[in-house]
mmCIF file of C-alpha atoms in Angstrom:
data_model
loop_
_atom_site.group_PDB
_atom_site.id
_atom_site.type_symbol
_atom_site.label_atom_id
_atom_site.label_comp_id
_atom_site.label_asym_id
_atom_site.label_seq_id
_atom_site.Cartn_x
_atom_site.Cartn_y
_atom_site.Cartn_z
ATOM 1 C CA MET R 1 -6.537 -40.382 25.290
ATOM 2 C CA LYS R 2 -4.257 -40.933 22.323
ATOM 3 C CA ILE R 3 -3.449 -44.136 20.451
ATOM 4 C CA LEU R 4 -0.842 -44.460 17.833
ATOM 5 C CA LEU R 5 -1.224 -47.547 15.767
ATOM 6 C CA ALA R 6 1.770 -48.508 13.836
ATOM 7 C CA GLU R 7 1.061 -51.676 11.129
ATOM 8 C CA ASP R 8 1.664 -51.802 7.277
ATOM 9 C CA ASP R 9 -1.043 -54.640 7.075
ATOM 10 C CA GLU R 10 -4.214 -52.463 6.077
ATOM 11 C CA LEU R 11 -6.602 -55.098 7.277
ATOM 12 C CA ILE R 12 -5.300 -55.373 10.345
ATOM 13 C CA LEU R 13 -4.855 -51.535 10.718
ATOM 14 C CA ARG R 14 -8.571 -51.122 9.598
ATOM 15 C CA THR R 15 -9.665 -53.783 12.318
ATOM 16 C CA ILE R 16 -7.655 -52.120 14.994
ATOM 17 C CA GLU R 17 -8.674 -48.552 14.214
ATOM 18 C CA HIS R 18 -12.281 -49.575 13.717
ATOM 19 C CA LYS R 19 -12.259 -51.047 17.509
ATOM 20 C CA LEU R 20 -10.479 -48.279 19.704
ATOM 21 C CA LYS R 21 -12.883 -45.597 17.760
ATOM 22 C CA ASN R 22 -15.766 -47.402 18.865
ATOM 23 C CA GLU R 23 -14.058 -47.206 22.351
ATOM 24 C CA GLY R 24 -13.752 -43.664 22.290
ATOM 25 C CA TYR R 25 -10.126 -43.451 21.674
ATOM 26 C CA GLU R 26 -8.491 -41.027 19.333
ATOM 27 C CA VAL R 27 -6.426 -43.033 16.818
ATOM 28 C CA ILE R 28 -3.128 -41.976 14.985
ATOM 29 C CA LEU R 29 -2.442 -44.014 11.949
ATOM 30 C CA CYS R 30 0.842 -45.344 10.439
ATOM 31 C CA ARG R 31 1.702 -47.399 7.964
ATOM 32 C CA ASN R 32 5.322 -47.309 8.275
ATOM 33 C CA GLY R 33 8.100 -47.527 10.898
ATOM 34 C CA LYS R 34 9.430 -44.030 10.153
ATOM 35 C CA GLU R 35 6.153 -42.141 10.101
ATOM 36 C CA ALA R 36 5.325 -43.839 13.504
ATOM 37 C CA ILE R 37 8.555 -42.562 14.783
ATOM 38 C CA ASP R 38 7.944 -39.048 13.397
ATOM 39 C CA GLN R 39 4.196 -39.121 14.766
ATOM 40 C CA THR R 40 5.465 -40.400 18.155
ATOM 41 C CA LEU R 41 7.841 -37.321 18.744
ATOM 42 C CA GLU R 42 5.108 -34.873 17.291
ATOM 43 C CA THR R 43 1.995 -36.138 19.102
ATOM 44 C CA ARG R 44 3.147 -38.003 22.071
ATOM 45 C CA PRO R 45 0.766 -40.735 22.527
ATOM 46 C CA ASP R 46 -0.758 -42.342 25.841
ATOM 47 C CA LEU R 47 -0.209 -45.610 24.116
ATOM 48 C CA ILE R 48 1.471 -47.351 21.145
ATOM 49 C CA VAL R 49 0.433 -50.397 19.326
ATOM 50 C CA THR R 50 3.061 -51.612 16.978
ATOM 51 C CA ASP R 51 4.078 -54.295 14.419
ATOM 52 C CA ILE R 52 7.482 -55.409 14.587
ATOM 53 C CA MET R 53 8.326 -55.813 10.783
ATOM 54 C CA MET R 54 7.608 -52.714 8.916
ATOM 55 C CA PRO R 55 9.026 -50.680 5.860
ATOM 56 C CA PHE R 56 11.597 -47.750 6.608
ATOM 57 C CA ALA R 57 11.949 -48.758 10.357
ATOM 58 C CA SER R 58 10.959 -51.673 12.503
ATOM 59 C CA GLY R 59 8.869 -51.904 15.826
ATOM 60 C CA ILE R 60 12.508 -52.534 17.335
ATOM 61 C CA GLU R 61 13.550 -49.381 15.974
ATOM 62 C CA ILE R 62 10.606 -47.399 17.349
ATOM 63 C CA LEU R 63 11.140 -48.540 20.870
ATOM 64 C CA SER R 64 14.789 -47.147 20.890
ATOM 65 C CA ALA R 65 13.716 -43.796 19.307
ATOM 66 C CA ILE R 66 11.060 -43.780 22.263
ATOM 67 C CA GLN R 67 13.783 -44.672 24.556
ATOM 68 C CA GLN R 68 16.038 -42.258 23.298
ATOM 69 C CA HIS R 69 13.883 -39.321 23.578
ATOM 70 C CA ASN R 70 12.790 -39.808 26.956
ATOM 71 C CA ILE R 71 9.037 -40.629 25.838
ATOM 72 C CA SER R 72 7.260 -41.980 28.667
ATOM 73 C CA THR R 73 4.278 -44.192 27.087
ATOM 74 C CA ASN R 74 3.248 -47.906 27.173
ATOM 75 C CA VAL R 75 3.894 -49.627 23.982
ATOM 76 C CA ILE R 76 2.340 -53.061 22.974
ATOM 77 C CA VAL R 77 4.590 -54.922 20.304
ATOM 78 C CA LEU R 78 2.786 -57.361 17.552
ATOM 79 C CA SER R 79 4.520 -59.735 16.064
ATOM 80 C CA SER R 80 3.916 -62.657 13.962
ATOM 81 C CA LEU R 81 7.643 -63.737 14.608
ATOM 82 C CA GLY R 82 7.025 -65.452 17.897
ATOM 83 C CA GLN R 83 11.142 -65.014 18.220
ATOM 84 C CA GLU R 84 12.216 -65.236 22.070
ATOM 85 C CA ASP R 85 15.016 -62.873 21.043
ATOM 86 C CA VAL R 86 12.791 -60.712 19.508
ATOM 87 C CA VAL R 87 10.288 -60.476 22.328
ATOM 88 C CA GLU R 88 13.470 -60.031 24.645
ATOM 89 C CA GLU R 89 14.643 -57.349 23.002
ATOM 90 C CA ALA R 90 11.244 -55.602 22.827
ATOM 91 C CA PHE R 91 11.190 -55.884 26.435
ATOM 92 C CA THR R 92 14.698 -54.897 27.133
ATOM 93 C CA LEU R 93 13.743 -51.713 24.979
ATOM 94 C CA GLY R 94 10.554 -50.630 27.420
ATOM 95 C CA ALA R 95 7.919 -52.453 25.309
ATOM 96 C CA SER R 96 5.012 -53.176 28.139
ATOM 97 C CA ASP R 97 3.537 -56.022 26.207
ATOM 98 C CA PHE R 98 3.785 -58.215 23.419
ATOM 99 C CA MET R 99 1.413 -60.200 21.304
ATOM 100 C CA VAL R 100 1.826 -62.814 18.323
ATOM 101 C CA LYS R 101 -0.168 -62.562 15.479
ATOM 102 C CA PRO R 102 -2.842 -63.891 14.849
ATOM 103 C CA PHE R 103 -4.334 -61.915 17.837
ATOM 104 C CA ASN R 104 -8.030 -61.566 19.014
ATOM 105 C CA PRO R 105 -8.845 -57.956 18.678
ATOM 106 C CA ASN R 106 -11.007 -58.060 21.688
ATOM 107 C CA GLU R 107 -7.870 -59.445 23.642
ATOM 108 C CA LEU R 108 -5.752 -56.323 22.465
ATOM 109 C CA LEU R 109 -8.642 -53.734 23.623
ATOM 110 C CA LEU R 110 -8.610 -55.522 27.038
ATOM 111 C CA ARG R 111 -4.755 -54.895 27.718
ATOM 112 C CA ILE R 112 -4.805 -51.637 26.026
ATOM 113 C CA LYS R 113 -7.422 -50.593 28.593
ATOM 114 C CA ARG R 114 -5.450 -52.154 31.434
ATOM 115 C CA LEU R 115 -2.277 -50.297 30.502
ATOM 116 C CA LEU R 116 -4.346 -46.831 30.296
ATOM 117 C CA ARG R 117 -5.972 -47.594 33.238
ATOM 118 C CA PHE R 118 -3.319 -45.714 35.291
ATOM 119 C CA LYS R 119 -2.345 -43.048 32.746
#
């Protein structure tokens, strides 16, 4: 299974990457939103984990691109914002799940496994 990870915080990026690779997932790393959109269109990952606030394009813009190109994939949105309007917009655009930073990497892994169970 292929998971695209879009996160501009290097520590969070590497922590999640390590956790996912230990579970046997193929991980595509993206350090900004534009790169995440390009990689999503090119690789069609089974699941996307994306931060909301990133350089060049936000997590909301990634969700919009996925919707615009009719890509069927689960998306977990990470954000330190936790604002109700951002959460609502993410779910409106097709987010499967939402986690507020800081989060427990083990909980993220459980949520990923739950979403990929039926893939």
